[in-house]
Amino acid sequence: MSSSRPPFTTACGSQFVREHLCVEPRQLPRQHAPGSVEETLAQLVKSAAVQLDALAAEFASRAQSAAVDLTRVATGKALINSLGVLQNSATAIDILAARRADAMAHLKELVNAYQYVTAHEAATRKHTPQAANLKAPPEPPSSRPGPRR
Protein backbone atom coordinates (compact mmCIF):
# COMPACT_ATOMS: atom_id res chain seq x y z
CA MET A 1 0.00 0.00 0.00
CA SER A 2 1.44 3.35 -1.03
CA SER A 3 1.95 5.92 1.71
CA SER A 4 0.83 8.72 -0.64
CA ARG A 5 -2.64 7.19 -0.94
CA PRO A 6 -5.15 8.31 1.73
CA PRO A 7 -6.32 5.47 3.97
CA PHE A 8 -9.61 3.82 3.04
CA THR A 9 -12.22 4.28 5.70
CA THR A 10 -15.21 2.03 6.14
CA ALA A 11 -17.02 4.80 8.03
CA CYS A 12 -17.25 7.06 5.00
CA GLY A 13 -20.95 7.82 5.58
CA SER A 14 -20.40 8.91 9.17
CA GLN A 15 -17.29 10.81 8.15
CA PHE A 16 -19.20 12.65 5.41
CA VAL A 17 -21.90 13.70 7.89
CA ARG A 18 -19.30 14.84 10.43
CA GLU A 19 -17.46 16.90 7.79
CA HIS A 20 -20.55 18.55 6.32
CA LEU A 21 -22.84 18.90 9.34
CA CYS A 22 -20.27 18.94 12.19
CA VAL A 23 -22.16 16.32 14.19
CA GLU A 24 -22.20 12.56 14.61
CA PRO A 25 -25.01 10.96 12.59
CA ARG A 26 -26.55 9.33 15.67
CA GLN A 27 -26.79 12.73 17.39
CA LEU A 28 -28.34 14.57 14.46
CA PRO A 29 -32.02 13.69 15.08
CA ARG A 30 -31.72 14.73 18.75
CA GLN A 31 -31.15 18.34 17.66
CA HIS A 32 -34.74 18.72 16.46
CA ALA A 33 -38.25 18.51 17.82
CA PRO A 34 -39.69 15.00 17.55
CA GLY A 35 -41.93 14.65 14.53
CA SER A 36 -40.66 17.80 12.85
CA VAL A 37 -39.58 17.89 9.22
CA GLU A 38 -36.03 18.57 10.35
CA GLU A 39 -36.03 15.56 12.68
CA THR A 40 -37.43 13.34 9.91
CA LEU A 41 -34.69 14.46 7.52
CA ALA A 42 -32.09 14.00 10.25
CA GLN A 43 -33.30 10.40 10.74
CA LEU A 44 -32.98 9.80 6.98
CA VAL A 45 -29.45 11.24 6.96
CA LYS A 46 -28.51 9.06 9.94
CA SER A 47 -29.92 5.91 8.27
CA ALA A 48 -28.19 6.67 4.98
CA ALA A 49 -24.85 7.21 6.75
CA VAL A 50 -25.19 3.92 8.65
CA GLN A 51 -26.11 2.07 5.45
CA LEU A 52 -23.15 3.56 3.60
CA ASP A 53 -20.81 2.60 6.45
CA ALA A 54 -22.11 -1.00 6.31
CA LEU A 55 -21.67 -1.18 2.53
CA ALA A 56 -18.16 0.26 2.75
CA ALA A 57 -17.23 -2.28 5.45
CA GLU A 58 -18.59 -5.17 3.37
CA PHE A 59 -16.78 -3.87 0.28
CA ALA A 60 -13.50 -3.62 2.20
CA SER A 61 -13.92 -7.11 3.64
CA ARG A 62 -14.63 -8.67 0.25
CA ALA A 63 -11.77 -6.80 -1.41
CA GLN A 64 -9.33 -7.82 1.33
CA SER A 65 -10.44 -11.44 1.07
CA ALA A 66 -9.93 -11.40 -2.70
CA ALA A 67 -6.51 -9.78 -2.22
CA VAL A 68 -5.50 -12.55 0.19
CA ASP A 69 -6.67 -15.21 -2.28
CA LEU A 70 -4.81 -13.56 -5.16
CA THR A 71 -1.64 -13.21 -3.06
CA ARG A 72 -1.77 -16.88 -2.19
CA VAL A 73 -2.16 -17.76 -5.88
CA ALA A 74 0.61 -15.35 -6.93
CA THR A 75 3.04 -16.82 -4.41
CA GLY A 76 2.23 -20.37 -5.45
CA LYS A 77 0.59 -21.29 -2.14
CA ALA A 78 -2.78 -21.97 -3.75
CA LEU A 79 -4.26 -22.82 -7.12
CA ILE A 80 -6.98 -20.92 -8.91
CA ASN A 81 -10.26 -22.75 -8.61
CA SER A 82 -11.48 -23.67 -12.07
CA LEU A 83 -15.09 -22.99 -11.01
CA GLY A 84 -14.57 -19.24 -11.15
CA VAL A 85 -14.31 -18.37 -7.47
CA LEU A 86 -12.25 -15.27 -8.27
CA GLN A 87 -14.66 -14.32 -11.03
CA ASN A 88 -17.57 -14.50 -8.58
CA SER A 89 -15.61 -12.48 -6.02
CA ALA A 90 -14.87 -9.81 -8.61
CA THR A 91 -18.54 -9.58 -9.58
CA ALA A 92 -19.59 -9.28 -5.93
CA ILE A 93 -16.96 -6.57 -5.38
CA ASP A 94 -18.14 -4.68 -8.48
CA ILE A 95 -21.74 -4.81 -7.26
CA LEU A 96 -20.75 -3.61 -3.79
CA ALA A 97 -18.71 -0.77 -5.32
CA ALA A 98 -21.73 0.33 -7.37
CA ARG A 99 -24.04 0.10 -4.35
CA ARG A 100 -21.55 2.09 -2.28
CA ALA A 101 -21.38 4.80 -4.94
CA ASP A 102 -25.19 4.96 -5.11
CA ALA A 103 -25.42 5.13 -1.32
CA MET A 104 -22.90 7.99 -1.26
CA ALA A 105 -24.86 9.92 -3.90
CA HIS A 106 -28.06 9.35 -1.89
CA LEU A 107 -26.40 10.55 1.32
CA LYS A 108 -25.10 13.68 -0.42
CA GLU A 109 -28.62 14.48 -1.67
CA LEU A 110 -30.08 13.97 1.81
CA VAL A 111 -27.41 16.15 3.43
CA ASN A 112 -28.09 18.89 0.86
CA ALA A 113 -31.84 18.67 1.54
CA TYR A 114 -31.23 18.71 5.30
CA GLN A 115 -28.98 21.77 5.01
CA TYR A 116 -31.55 23.55 2.85
CA VAL A 117 -34.45 22.84 5.19
CA THR A 118 -32.57 23.70 8.36
CA ALA A 119 -31.12 26.88 6.82
CA HIS A 120 -34.60 27.88 5.60
CA GLU A 121 -36.09 27.16 9.04
CA ALA A 122 -33.33 29.16 10.76
CA ALA A 123 -33.86 32.09 8.39
CA THR A 124 -37.61 32.00 9.02
CA ARG A 125 -37.06 32.03 12.81
CA LYS A 126 -34.57 34.88 12.44
CA HIS A 127 -37.06 37.07 10.57
CA THR A 128 -40.00 36.24 12.83
CA PRO A 129 -38.56 35.61 16.31
CA GLN A 130 -41.91 35.94 18.10
CA ALA A 131 -43.86 33.86 15.57
CA ALA A 132 -43.86 30.83 17.84
CA ASN A 133 -45.24 32.87 20.77
CA LEU A 134 -48.00 34.70 18.90
CA LYS A 135 -51.59 33.56 18.96
CA ALA A 136 -53.79 33.86 15.91
CA PRO A 137 -55.32 37.33 15.72
CA PRO A 138 -58.99 37.52 16.66
CA GLU A 139 -61.45 37.63 13.81
CA PRO A 140 -62.83 41.05 13.03
CA PRO A 141 -66.35 41.51 14.45
CA SER A 142 -67.93 41.84 10.99
CA SER A 143 -66.79 38.33 9.96
CA ARG A 144 -68.29 36.62 13.02
CA PRO A 145 -71.59 34.97 12.44
CA GLY A 146 -74.35 36.79 14.21
CA PRO A 147 -76.77 35.20 16.63
CA ARG A 148 -79.43 33.10 15.01
CA ARG A 149 -82.95 34.39 15.26
Coordinates of N, CA, C and O in Angstrom, one line a residue:
M1 N 0.8 -1.2 0.0 CA 0.0 0.0 0.0 C 0.9 1.2 0.0 O 1.8 1.4 0.8
S2 N 0.6 2.1 -0.9 CA 1.4 3.3 -1.0 C 1.1 4.3 0.1 O 0.0 4.5 0.5
S3 N 2.2 5.0 0.6 CA 2.0 5.9 1.7 C 1.4 7.2 1.2 O 0.9 8.0 2.0
S4 N 1.4 7.5 -0.1 CA 0.8 8.7 -0.6 C -0.7 8.6 -0.8 O -1.4 9.6 -1.0
R5 N -1.2 7.4 -0.8 CA -2.6 7.2 -0.9 C -3.3 7.4 0.4 O -2.9 6.9 1.4
P6 N -4.5 8.1 0.4 CA -5.2 8.3 1.7 C -5.7 7.0 2.2 O -6.1 6.1 1.4
P7 N -5.8 6.7 3.5 CA -6.3 5.5 4.0 C -7.8 5.3 3.7 O -8.5 6.3 3.7
F8 N -8.2 4.1 3.3 CA -9.6 3.8 3.0 C -10.3 3.7 4.4 O -9.9 3.1 5.3
T9 N -11.4 4.4 4.5 CA -12.2 4.3 5.7 C -13.5 3.6 5.4 O -14.2 3.9 4.4
T10 N -13.9 2.7 6.3 CA -15.2 2.0 6.1 C -16.3 2.9 6.8 O -17.5 2.5 6.6
A11 N -16.0 3.9 7.4 CA -17.0 4.8 8.0 C -17.2 6.1 7.2 O -17.3 7.2 7.7
C12 N -17.2 5.9 5.9 CA -17.2 7.1 5.0 C -18.6 7.8 5.1 O -18.6 9.0 4.9
G13 N -19.7 7.1 5.4 CA -20.9 7.8 5.6 C -20.9 8.7 6.8 O -21.3 9.9 6.8
S14 N -20.5 8.1 7.9 CA -20.4 8.9 9.2 C -19.4 10.0 9.0 O -19.7 11.2 9.5
Q15 N -18.3 9.8 8.4 CA -17.3 10.8 8.1 C -17.9 11.9 7.3 O -17.6 13.1 7.6
F16 N -18.6 11.6 6.3 CA -19.2 12.7 5.4 C -20.1 13.5 6.2 O -20.1 14.8 6.1
V17 N -21.0 12.9 7.1 CA -21.9 13.7 7.9 C -21.1 14.6 8.9 O -21.5 15.8 9.0
R18 N -20.1 14.0 9.5 CA -19.3 14.8 10.4 C -18.7 16.0 9.7 O -18.6 17.1 10.3
E19 N -18.1 15.8 8.5 CA -17.5 16.9 7.8 C -18.4 18.0 7.3 O -18.1 19.2 7.3
H20 N -19.6 17.6 6.9 CA -20.6 18.5 6.3 C -21.6 19.1 7.3 O -22.1 20.2 7.1
L21 N -21.9 18.4 8.4 CA -22.8 18.9 9.3 C -22.3 19.1 10.7 O -23.0 19.6 11.6
C22 N -21.0 18.7 10.9 CA -20.3 18.9 12.2 C -21.0 18.3 13.4 O -21.0 18.8 14.5
V23 N -21.5 17.1 13.1 CA -22.2 16.3 14.2 C -22.1 14.8 13.8 O -22.1 14.5 12.6
E24 N -22.1 14.0 14.8 CA -22.2 12.6 14.6 C -23.6 12.2 14.1 O -24.6 12.8 14.6
P25 N -23.7 11.3 13.1 CA -25.0 11.0 12.6 C -26.0 10.5 13.6 O -27.2 10.9 13.6
R26 N -25.6 9.8 14.7 CA -26.6 9.3 15.7 C -27.1 10.5 16.5 O -28.1 10.4 17.1
Q27 N -26.4 11.6 16.6 CA -26.8 12.7 17.4 C -27.7 13.7 16.6 O -28.3 14.6 17.2
L28 N -27.7 13.6 15.3 CA -28.3 14.6 14.5 C -29.8 14.7 14.8 O -30.3 15.8 14.9
P29 N -30.6 13.6 14.8 CA -32.0 13.7 15.1 C -32.4 14.3 16.4 O -33.4 15.0 16.6
R30 N -31.5 14.2 17.4 CA -31.7 14.7 18.7 C -31.7 16.3 18.8 O -32.1 16.9 19.8
Q31 N -31.2 16.9 17.7 CA -31.2 18.3 17.7 C -32.5 19.0 17.2 O -32.5 20.2 17.2
H32 N -33.5 18.2 17.0 CA -34.7 18.7 16.5 C -35.9 18.2 17.2 O -35.9 17.1 17.9
A33 N -37.0 18.9 17.1 CA -38.2 18.5 17.8 C -38.8 17.2 17.2 O -38.8 17.0 16.0
P34 N -39.2 16.3 18.1 CA -39.7 15.0 17.6 C -40.9 15.2 16.6 O -41.7 16.1 16.9
G35 N -40.9 14.5 15.5 CA -41.9 14.6 14.5 C -41.8 15.8 13.6 O -42.6 15.9 12.6
S36 N -40.8 16.7 13.8 CA -40.7 17.8 12.9 C -40.1 17.3 11.5 O -39.5 16.3 11.4
V37 N -40.2 18.2 10.5 CA -39.6 17.9 9.2 C -38.1 17.7 9.4 O -37.5 16.8 8.8
E38 N -37.5 18.6 10.2 CA -36.0 18.6 10.4 C -35.6 17.3 11.0 O -34.6 16.7 10.6
E39 N -36.4 16.8 12.0 CA -36.0 15.6 12.7 C -36.2 14.4 11.7 O -35.4 13.4 11.7
T40 N -37.2 14.4 10.9 CA -37.4 13.3 9.9 C -36.3 13.3 8.9 O -35.7 12.2 8.6
L41 N -35.8 14.4 8.4 CA -34.7 14.5 7.5 C -33.4 14.0 8.2 O -32.6 13.3 7.7
A42 N -33.3 14.4 9.5 CA -32.1 14.0 10.2 C -32.1 12.5 10.4 O -31.0 11.9 10.3
Q43 N -33.2 11.9 10.6 CA -33.3 10.4 10.7 C -32.9 9.8 9.4 O -32.2 8.7 9.4
L44 N -33.3 10.3 8.3 CA -33.0 9.8 7.0 C -31.5 9.9 6.7 O -30.9 9.0 6.2
V45 N -30.9 11.0 7.1 CA -29.5 11.2 7.0 C -28.7 10.2 7.8 O -27.8 9.6 7.3
K46 N -29.1 10.0 9.0 CA -28.5 9.1 9.9 C -28.6 7.7 9.3 O -27.6 6.9 9.3
S47 N -29.8 7.3 8.9 CA -29.9 5.9 8.3 C -29.1 5.7 7.0 O -28.4 4.7 6.8
A48 N -29.0 6.7 6.2 CA -28.2 6.7 5.0 C -26.7 6.6 5.3 O -26.0 5.8 4.7
A49 N -26.3 7.3 6.3 CA -24.8 7.2 6.8 C -24.5 5.8 7.3 O -23.5 5.3 7.0
V50 N -25.4 5.3 8.1 CA -25.2 3.9 8.7 C -25.2 2.9 7.5 O -24.3 2.0 7.5
Q51 N -26.1 3.0 6.6 CA -26.1 2.1 5.5 C -24.8 2.2 4.6 O -24.3 1.1 4.2
L52 N -24.4 3.4 4.4 CA -23.2 3.6 3.6 C -22.0 3.0 4.3 O -21.1 2.3 3.7
D53 N -21.9 3.2 5.6 CA -20.8 2.6 6.5 C -20.8 1.1 6.3 O -19.8 0.4 6.2
A54 N -22.0 0.5 6.4 CA -22.1 -1.0 6.3 C -21.7 -1.5 4.9 O -20.9 -2.5 4.8
L55 N -22.1 -0.8 3.9 CA -21.7 -1.2 2.5 C -20.2 -1.0 2.3 O -19.5 -1.9 1.7
A56 N -19.6 0.0 2.9 CA -18.2 0.3 2.8 C -17.4 -0.8 3.5 O -16.4 -1.3 3.0
A57 N -17.9 -1.2 4.7 CA -17.2 -2.3 5.4 C -17.3 -3.6 4.7 O -16.3 -4.4 4.7
E58 N -18.5 -3.9 4.1 CA -18.6 -5.2 3.4 C -17.7 -5.2 2.1 O -17.1 -6.2 1.8
F59 N -17.7 -4.0 1.5 CA -16.8 -3.9 0.3 C -15.3 -4.1 0.7 O -14.6 -4.9 0.0
A60 N -14.9 -3.5 1.8 CA -13.5 -3.6 2.2 C -13.2 -5.1 2.6 O -12.1 -5.6 2.2
S61 N -14.1 -5.7 3.2 CA -13.9 -7.1 3.6 C -13.8 -8.0 2.4 O -12.9 -8.9 2.4
R62 N -14.7 -7.8 1.5 CA -14.6 -8.7 0.3 C -13.4 -8.4 -0.5 O -12.7 -9.3 -1.1
A63 N -13.0 -7.1 -0.7 CA -11.8 -6.8 -1.4 C -10.5 -7.4 -0.7 O -9.6 -7.9 -1.4
Q64 N -10.5 -7.3 0.6 CA -9.3 -7.8 1.3 C -9.3 -9.3 1.2 O -8.2 -9.9 1.0
S65 N -10.4 -10.0 1.2 CA -10.4 -11.4 1.1 C -9.9 -11.8 -0.3 O -9.2 -12.8 -0.5
A66 N -10.4 -11.1 -1.3 CA -9.9 -11.4 -2.7 C -8.4 -11.1 -2.8 O -7.7 -11.9 -3.5
A67 N -7.9 -10.1 -2.2 CA -6.5 -9.8 -2.2 C -5.7 -10.9 -1.6 O -4.6 -11.3 -2.1
V68 N -6.2 -11.4 -0.5 CA -5.5 -12.5 0.2 C -5.5 -13.8 -0.7 O -4.4 -14.4 -0.9
D69 N -6.6 -14.1 -1.4 CA -6.7 -15.2 -2.3 C -5.7 -15.0 -3.4 O -5.0 -15.9 -3.8
L70 N -5.7 -13.8 -4.0 CA -4.8 -13.6 -5.2 C -3.3 -13.6 -4.7 O -2.5 -14.1 -5.5
T71 N -3.0 -13.1 -3.6 CA -1.6 -13.2 -3.1 C -1.2 -14.7 -2.9 O -0.1 -15.0 -3.3
R72 N -2.1 -15.5 -2.4 CA -1.8 -16.9 -2.2 C -1.5 -17.6 -3.5 O -0.6 -18.4 -3.7
V73 N -2.3 -17.2 -4.5 CA -2.2 -17.8 -5.9 C -0.9 -17.3 -6.5 O -0.1 -18.0 -7.1
A74 N -0.6 -16.0 -6.3 CA 0.6 -15.4 -6.9 C 1.9 -15.9 -6.3 O 2.9 -16.0 -7.0
T75 N 1.9 -16.3 -5.1 CA 3.0 -16.8 -4.4 C 3.1 -18.3 -4.5 O 4.1 -18.9 -4.0
G76 N 2.2 -18.9 -5.2 CA 2.2 -20.4 -5.4 C 1.7 -21.2 -4.3 O 1.9 -22.4 -4.2
K77 N 1.1 -20.6 -3.3 CA 0.6 -21.3 -2.1 C -0.8 -21.8 -2.3 O -1.3 -22.5 -1.5
A78 N -1.4 -21.5 -3.5 CA -2.8 -22.0 -3.8 C -3.0 -22.0 -5.3 O -2.2 -21.3 -6.0
L79 N -3.9 -22.7 -5.7 CA -4.3 -22.8 -7.1 C -5.6 -22.1 -7.3 O -6.4 -22.0 -6.5
I80 N -5.7 -21.6 -8.6 CA -7.0 -20.9 -8.9 C -8.0 -22.0 -9.1 O -7.8 -23.0 -9.8
N81 N -9.2 -21.8 -8.5 CA -10.3 -22.7 -8.6 C -10.8 -22.6 -10.0 O -11.2 -21.5 -10.5
S82 N -11.0 -23.7 -10.7 CA -11.5 -23.7 -12.1 C -13.0 -23.3 -12.1 O -13.5 -23.2 -13.2
L83 N -13.7 -23.3 -11.0 CA -15.1 -23.0 -11.0 C -15.4 -21.5 -11.0 O -16.5 -21.1 -10.9
G84 N -14.4 -20.7 -11.1 CA -14.6 -19.2 -11.1 C -14.8 -18.5 -9.8 O -15.5 -17.6 -9.8
V85 N -14.2 -19.0 -8.8 CA -14.3 -18.4 -7.5 C -13.9 -16.9 -7.5 O -14.5 -16.0 -7.0
L86 N -12.7 -16.7 -8.2 CA -12.3 -15.3 -8.3 C -13.2 -14.4 -9.1 O -13.4 -13.2 -8.9
Q87 N -13.7 -15.0 -10.2 CA -14.7 -14.3 -11.0 C -15.9 -13.9 -10.2 O -16.4 -12.8 -10.3
N88 N -16.4 -14.8 -9.4 CA -17.6 -14.5 -8.6 C -17.2 -13.4 -7.6 O -18.0 -12.5 -7.3
S89 N -16.0 -13.5 -7.0 CA -15.6 -12.5 -6.0 C -15.5 -11.1 -6.7 O -16.0 -10.1 -6.1
A90 N -15.0 -11.1 -7.9 CA -14.9 -9.8 -8.6 C -16.2 -9.2 -8.9 O -16.4 -8.0 -8.8
T91 N -17.2 -10.1 -9.3 CA -18.5 -9.6 -9.6 C -19.2 -9.0 -8.3 O -19.8 -8.0 -8.3
A92 N -19.0 -9.8 -7.2 CA -19.6 -9.3 -5.9 C -19.0 -7.9 -5.5 O -19.7 -7.0 -5.0
I93 N -17.7 -7.8 -5.7 CA -17.0 -6.6 -5.4 C -17.4 -5.4 -6.3 O -17.7 -4.3 -5.8
D94 N -17.6 -5.7 -7.6 CA -18.1 -4.7 -8.5 C -19.5 -4.2 -8.1 O -19.8 -3.0 -8.1
I95 N -20.4 -5.2 -7.7 CA -21.7 -4.8 -7.3 C -21.7 -4.0 -6.0 O -22.4 -3.0 -5.9
L96 N -20.9 -4.4 -5.0 CA -20.7 -3.6 -3.8 C -20.2 -2.2 -4.1 O -20.6 -1.2 -3.4
A97 N -19.3 -2.1 -5.0 CA -18.7 -0.8 -5.3 C -19.8 0.1 -5.9 O -19.9 1.3 -5.6
A98 N -20.6 -0.4 -6.8 CA -21.7 0.3 -7.4 C -22.8 0.7 -6.3 O -23.2 1.9 -6.3
R99 N -23.1 -0.2 -5.4 CA -24.0 0.1 -4.4 C -23.5 1.2 -3.4 O -24.2 2.0 -3.0
R100 N -22.2 1.1 -3.1 CA -21.5 2.1 -2.3 C -21.6 3.5 -2.9 O -21.9 4.5 -2.3
A101 N -21.3 3.5 -4.2 CA -21.4 4.8 -4.9 C -22.8 5.4 -4.9 O -23.0 6.6 -4.7
D102 N -23.8 4.5 -5.2 CA -25.2 5.0 -5.1 C -25.6 5.5 -3.7 O -26.2 6.5 -3.6
A103 N -25.1 4.7 -2.7 CA -25.4 5.1 -1.3 C -24.8 6.5 -1.0 O -25.4 7.3 -0.3
M104 N -23.6 6.7 -1.5 CA -22.9 8.0 -1.3 C -23.6 9.1 -2.0 O -23.9 10.2 -1.4
A105 N -24.1 8.9 -3.2 CA -24.9 9.9 -3.9 C -26.2 10.2 -3.1 O -26.6 11.4 -3.0
H106 N -26.8 9.2 -2.6 CA -28.1 9.4 -1.9 C -27.8 10.2 -0.6 O -28.6 11.1 -0.3
L107 N -26.7 9.8 0.1 CA -26.4 10.5 1.3 C -26.1 12.0 1.0 O -26.6 12.9 1.7
K108 N -25.4 12.3 -0.1 CA -25.1 13.7 -0.4 C -26.4 14.5 -0.7 O -26.5 15.6 -0.3
E109 N -27.3 13.8 -1.4 CA -28.6 14.5 -1.7 C -29.4 14.8 -0.4 O -30.0 15.8 -0.2
L110 N -29.4 13.8 0.5 CA -30.1 14.0 1.8 C -29.4 15.1 2.6 O -30.1 15.9 3.3
V111 N -28.1 15.1 2.7 CA -27.4 16.2 3.4 C -27.7 17.5 2.8 O -28.0 18.5 3.6
N112 N -27.7 17.6 1.5 CA -28.1 18.9 0.9 C -29.5 19.3 1.2 O -29.8 20.5 1.5
A113 N -30.5 18.4 1.2 CA -31.8 18.7 1.5 C -31.9 19.1 3.0 O -32.6 20.1 3.3
Y114 N -31.2 18.4 3.9 CA -31.2 18.7 5.3 C -30.7 20.1 5.5 O -31.3 20.9 6.3
Q115 N -29.6 20.4 4.9 CA -29.0 21.8 5.0 C -29.9 22.8 4.5 O -30.1 23.9 5.1
Y116 N -30.6 22.6 3.4 CA -31.5 23.5 2.9 C -32.7 23.8 3.8 O -33.0 24.9 4.1
V117 N -33.3 22.7 4.3 CA -34.5 22.8 5.2 C -34.1 23.5 6.5 O -34.8 24.4 7.0
T118 N -32.9 23.1 7.1 CA -32.6 23.7 8.4 C -32.1 25.1 8.2 O -32.4 26.0 9.1
A119 N -31.5 25.5 7.1 CA -31.1 26.9 6.8 C -32.4 27.7 6.6 O -32.5 28.8 7.1
H120 N -33.3 27.2 5.9 CA -34.6 27.9 5.6 C -35.4 28.1 6.9 O -35.9 29.2 7.2
E121 N -35.4 27.1 7.7 CA -36.1 27.2 9.0 C -35.4 28.2 9.9 O -36.1 29.0 10.6
A122 N -34.1 28.2 10.0 CA -33.3 29.2 10.8 C -33.6 30.6 10.3 O -33.7 31.5 11.1
A123 N -33.6 30.8 9.0 CA -33.9 32.1 8.4 C -35.3 32.6 8.7 O -35.5 33.7 9.0
T124 N -36.2 31.7 8.7 CA -37.6 32.0 9.0 C -37.7 32.4 10.5 O -38.4 33.4 10.8
R125 N -37.1 31.7 11.4 CA -37.1 32.0 12.8 C -36.4 33.4 13.0 O -36.8 34.2 13.9
K126 N -35.3 33.6 12.3 CA -34.6 34.9 12.4 C -35.4 36.1 12.1 O -35.4 37.1 12.7
H127 N -36.2 36.0 11.0 CA -37.1 37.1 10.6 C -38.3 37.2 11.4 O -38.9 38.3 11.4
T128 N -38.8 36.2 12.0 CA -40.0 36.2 12.8 C -39.7 35.6 14.2 O -40.2 34.5 14.5
P129 N -38.9 36.2 15.0 CA -38.6 35.6 16.3 C -39.7 35.4 17.3 O -39.7 34.4 18.0
Q130 N -40.8 36.2 17.2 CA -41.9 35.9 18.1 C -43.0 35.1 17.5 O -44.0 34.8 18.1
A131 N -42.8 34.6 16.3 CA -43.9 33.9 15.6 C -44.3 32.7 16.4 O -45.5 32.4 16.4
A132 N -43.5 32.0 17.1 CA -43.9 30.8 17.8 C -44.7 31.2 19.1 O -45.5 30.4 19.5
N133 N -44.5 32.4 19.6 CA -45.2 32.9 20.8 C -46.5 33.6 20.5 O -47.3 33.9 21.4
L134 N -46.8 34.0 19.2 CA -48.0 34.7 18.9 C -49.2 33.8 18.7 O -49.1 32.7 18.2
K135 N -50.3 34.3 19.2 CA -51.6 33.6 19.0 C -52.2 34.1 17.7 O -51.9 35.2 17.3
A136 N -53.1 33.4 17.1 CA -53.8 33.9 15.9 C -54.6 35.1 16.3 O -55.2 35.2 17.4
P137 N -54.6 36.1 15.4 CA -55.3 37.3 15.7 C -56.8 37.0 15.8 O -57.3 36.2 15.0
P138 N -57.5 37.8 16.6 CA -59.0 37.5 16.7 C -59.6 37.9 15.3 O -59.1 38.8 14.6
E139 N -60.7 37.3 15.0 CA -61.4 37.6 13.8 C -62.1 39.0 14.0 O -62.5 39.3 15.1
P140 N -62.1 39.8 12.9 CA -62.8 41.0 13.0 C -64.3 40.8 13.3 O -64.9 39.8 12.9
P141 N -64.9 41.7 14.1 CA -66.3 41.5 14.4 C -67.3 41.3 13.3 O -68.2 40.6 13.4
S142 N -67.0 41.9 12.1 CA -67.9 41.8 11.0 C -67.9 40.5 10.4 O -68.9 40.1 9.7
S143 N -66.8 39.6 10.6 CA -66.8 38.3 10.0 C -67.4 37.2 10.9 O -67.5 36.1 10.4
R144 N -67.7 37.6 12.1 CA -68.3 36.6 13.0 C -69.8 36.4 12.7 O -70.5 37.4 12.4
P145 N -70.2 35.2 12.7 CA -71.6 35.0 12.4 C -72.4 35.6 13.6 O -72.0 35.5 14.7
G146 N -73.5 36.2 13.2 CA -74.4 36.8 14.2 C -75.2 35.7 14.9 O -75.3 34.6 14.5
P147 N -75.9 36.1 16.0 CA -76.8 35.2 16.6 C -77.9 34.8 15.7 O -78.4 35.6 14.9
R148 N -78.3 33.6 15.8 CA -79.4 33.1 15.0 C -80.7 33.6 15.6 O -80.9 33.5 16.8
R149 N -81.6 34.0 14.8 CA -82.9 34.4 15.3 C -84.0 33.6 14.6 O -84.0 33.1 13.6

